Amino acid sequence: MSEQANFIVDYYENGNKAEQRDYGFNADRISVFKDNGQLINSITKNKNGTINSSEENTFDEKGNRIENKTYQEYNNIKNRKIYKFNDDGKEIEIIQYTNDKFELKIENTYDEKGNMLTSNGYKEDGTIDFIATYSYNELNLCIKYIYDKPTFPGNPYYLHYTYKYNDKNDCIERVSFTKEGIVKKTDTYTLVYDDKGKLIIQQPPVY
């Protein structure tokens, strides 16, 4: 879509978007939403009428997204994700397919407060693809995150971060470590609040 695209939006009575039509120089996109704001489907067509990309979501009776399908014309890739949830509405399993071939299964666990504790990815043969763990303080703020792809040669994707917060629960420091526990880098964040105490600037942003 062009940055100069024009668009038209229709709304539900509750004020949420019902449909948005974007018109660009090279392609047009139509997106349809549920009355709670969730995307039902979106399709982008080139000016010659061929499909450039598309996305379709399916939801259960509780409003949880249980399936997501996307398509990209430029590389002819179809992606599909199937989701499972626990009784609290938390994602506990995601199965990913690419062009109808199994790609990855992700399993998530949570503590009694609903904080994610682990997120592990598995290949089709059941072996580990990645392991992610989270730790929290008494305010349920994440204070440590570790991501590891133990079977990948050289393990270049390893991440280990710790976080510190101010009295407003906004992150003011992030420290990254090597797998051996040696500090690699310390990022500090400049925070600016408005006169009502709302955070308006965080430089650089925290990821």
Coordinates of C-alpha atoms in Angstrom, one line a residue:
M1 CA 0.0 0.0 0.0
S2 CA 1.2 3.5 -0.7
E3 CA 1.8 5.9 2.1
Q4 CA -0.5 8.3 0.3
A5 CA -3.4 5.9 0.1
N6 CA -6.9 7.2 0.7
F7 CA -9.3 5.2 2.9
I8 CA -13.0 5.0 3.8
V9 CA -14.1 3.6 7.2
D10 CA -17.6 2.3 8.2
Y11 CA -18.4 2.0 11.9
Y12 CA -20.6 0.0 14.2
E13 CA -23.0 1.8 16.5
N14 CA -20.5 1.3 19.4
G15 CA -17.9 3.4 17.5
N16 CA -15.6 0.5 16.5
K17 CA -14.6 0.0 12.9
A18 CA -16.8 -2.4 10.9
E19 CA -15.0 -2.1 7.6
Q20 CA -12.0 -0.2 6.2
R21 CA -11.2 0.3 2.5
D22 CA -7.8 1.5 1.6
Y23 CA -7.0 2.7 -1.9
G24 CA -3.4 2.9 -3.0
F25 CA -1.5 3.6 -6.2
N26 CA -0.6 -0.1 -6.7
A27 CA -3.1 -2.0 -4.6
D28 CA -6.4 -1.7 -2.7
R29 CA -7.2 -3.4 0.6
I30 CA -10.6 -4.2 2.3
S31 CA -10.6 -5.1 6.0
V32 CA -13.6 -6.4 7.9
F33 CA -13.9 -6.3 11.7
K34 CA -16.0 -7.7 14.5
D35 CA -17.9 -5.2 16.6
N36 CA -15.2 -5.6 19.3
G37 CA -12.5 -4.5 17.0
Q38 CA -11.1 -8.0 16.1
L39 CA -10.1 -8.4 12.5
I40 CA -12.2 -11.0 10.6
N41 CA -10.5 -10.8 7.2
S42 CA -8.5 -8.5 5.1
I43 CA -7.7 -8.8 1.4
T44 CA -5.3 -6.7 -0.7
K45 CA -5.7 -6.8 -4.5
N46 CA -3.4 -5.4 -7.2
K47 CA -4.9 -3.0 -9.6
N48 CA -5.2 -5.8 -12.2
G49 CA -7.5 -7.7 -9.7
T50 CA -5.1 -10.4 -8.6
I51 CA -4.7 -11.1 -4.9
N52 CA -1.5 -9.5 -3.4
S53 CA -2.1 -10.7 0.2
S54 CA -4.8 -11.8 2.5
E55 CA -5.6 -12.6 6.1
E56 CA -8.5 -14.5 7.7
N57 CA -9.2 -15.1 11.4
T58 CA -11.6 -17.5 13.0
F59 CA -12.9 -17.1 16.6
D60 CA -14.6 -19.3 19.2
E61 CA -17.7 -18.4 21.2
K62 CA -15.6 -16.7 23.8
G63 CA -13.9 -14.4 21.3
N64 CA -10.6 -16.2 21.3
R65 CA -8.9 -16.3 17.9
I66 CA -8.5 -20.0 17.2
E67 CA -7.2 -19.9 13.6
N68 CA -5.2 -17.4 11.5
K69 CA -4.5 -17.7 7.8
T70 CA -2.3 -15.4 5.7
Y71 CA -1.2 -15.4 2.1
Q72 CA 1.6 -13.5 0.4
E73 CA 1.6 -13.4 -3.4
Y74 CA 5.2 -12.2 -3.8
N75 CA 6.7 -15.5 -2.4
N76 CA 3.5 -17.7 -2.8
I77 CA 3.5 -18.6 0.9
K78 CA 0.4 -19.6 2.8
N79 CA 0.7 -19.5 6.6
R80 CA -1.8 -21.0 9.0
K81 CA -1.8 -20.9 12.8
I82 CA -4.1 -22.9 15.1
Y83 CA -4.5 -21.7 18.7
K84 CA -5.7 -23.4 21.9
F85 CA -6.5 -21.6 25.1
N86 CA -6.9 -22.4 28.8
D87 CA -10.0 -21.5 30.9
D88 CA -8.5 -18.0 31.6
G89 CA -8.3 -17.2 27.9
K90 CA -4.5 -17.6 27.7
E91 CA -2.8 -19.1 24.7
I92 CA -1.4 -22.5 25.7
E93 CA -0.7 -23.9 22.2
I94 CA 0.0 -22.5 18.7
I95 CA 0.6 -24.8 15.8
Q96 CA 2.1 -23.2 12.7
Y97 CA 1.9 -24.5 9.1
T98 CA 3.6 -23.1 5.9
N99 CA 2.1 -24.2 2.6
D100 CA 0.1 -26.9 4.5
K101 CA 3.4 -28.3 6.0
F102 CA 4.0 -28.5 9.7
E103 CA 6.4 -25.7 10.8
L104 CA 6.4 -25.4 14.5
K105 CA 4.4 -26.1 17.7
I106 CA 4.6 -23.6 20.6
E107 CA 3.5 -24.5 24.1
N108 CA 3.0 -21.8 26.8
T109 CA 2.7 -22.1 30.6
Y110 CA 1.5 -19.5 33.1
D111 CA 1.6 -18.9 36.8
E112 CA -1.4 -18.5 39.0
K113 CA -1.5 -14.8 38.3
G114 CA -1.6 -15.3 34.5
N115 CA 2.0 -14.3 33.9
M116 CA 3.7 -16.3 31.1
L117 CA 6.4 -18.5 32.6
T118 CA 7.7 -20.5 29.6
S119 CA 7.1 -20.5 25.8
N120 CA 8.8 -23.5 24.1
G121 CA 8.8 -24.3 20.4
Y122 CA 9.0 -27.9 19.1
K123 CA 9.8 -29.2 15.6
E124 CA 7.7 -31.9 13.9
D125 CA 9.8 -34.7 15.4
G126 CA 9.2 -33.3 18.9
T127 CA 12.7 -31.9 19.4
I128 CA 13.2 -28.5 20.9
D129 CA 13.4 -25.5 18.5
F130 CA 13.5 -22.8 21.1
I131 CA 13.1 -22.2 24.9
A132 CA 11.9 -18.9 26.4
T133 CA 11.5 -18.3 30.2
Y134 CA 10.2 -15.3 32.1
S135 CA 10.6 -14.2 35.7
Y136 CA 8.6 -11.6 37.6
N137 CA 8.7 -9.4 40.7
E138 CA 6.0 -9.1 43.3
L139 CA 4.3 -6.5 41.0
N140 CA 4.1 -9.0 38.1
L141 CA 6.6 -7.0 36.1
C142 CA 9.0 -9.0 34.0
I143 CA 12.5 -8.8 35.5
K144 CA 14.2 -11.5 33.5
Y145 CA 13.8 -13.0 30.0
I146 CA 15.9 -15.8 28.4
Y147 CA 15.5 -17.1 24.9
D148 CA 17.6 -20.0 23.6
K149 CA 17.8 -22.1 20.4
P150 CA 20.0 -24.8 21.8
T151 CA 20.1 -27.0 18.7
F152 CA 21.0 -24.2 16.3
P153 CA 24.7 -24.2 15.3
G154 CA 26.6 -21.5 17.2
N155 CA 23.4 -20.5 18.9
P156 CA 23.4 -16.9 17.6
Y157 CA 19.9 -16.2 18.7
Y158 CA 20.5 -16.5 22.4
L159 CA 19.0 -13.7 24.5
H160 CA 19.3 -12.9 28.2
Y161 CA 17.8 -9.7 29.6
T162 CA 17.1 -8.3 33.0
Y163 CA 14.9 -5.3 33.6
K164 CA 14.6 -2.6 36.3
Y165 CA 11.7 -0.3 36.9
N166 CA 10.9 3.1 38.5
D167 CA 8.2 3.7 41.1
K168 CA 5.7 4.1 38.2
N169 CA 6.5 0.6 37.0
D170 CA 8.1 1.8 33.8
C171 CA 11.3 0.2 32.6
I172 CA 14.4 2.4 33.2
E173 CA 17.2 -0.2 32.5
R174 CA 17.7 -3.3 30.5
V175 CA 20.9 -5.4 30.8
S176 CA 21.8 -8.1 28.3
F177 CA 24.1 -11.0 29.1
T178 CA 26.1 -13.7 27.2
K179 CA 25.2 -17.3 27.8
E180 CA 28.1 -17.4 30.3
G181 CA 26.4 -14.7 32.3
I182 CA 28.8 -11.9 31.3
V183 CA 27.2 -8.4 30.9
K184 CA 27.2 -7.5 27.2
K185 CA 25.4 -4.2 27.3
T186 CA 23.4 -2.0 29.6
D187 CA 20.6 0.2 28.1
T188 CA 19.1 3.0 30.2
Y189 CA 15.9 4.7 29.3
T190 CA 14.9 8.4 29.4
L191 CA 11.3 8.8 30.5
V192 CA 9.2 11.9 30.1
Y193 CA 5.7 12.2 31.8
D194 CA 3.0 14.8 31.2
D195 CA 1.5 16.9 34.0
K196 CA -0.9 14.1 34.8
G197 CA 1.9 11.5 35.2
K198 CA 1.2 9.7 31.9
L199 CA 4.3 8.4 30.1
I200 CA 4.6 10.3 26.8
I201 CA 8.2 9.6 25.8
Q202 CA 10.5 6.6 26.4
Q203 CA 13.8 6.8 24.6
P204 CA 14.9 4.4 23.3
P205 CA 11.8 2.3 23.3
V206 CA 11.9 -1.0 25.2
Y207 CA 11.5 -4.2 23.2

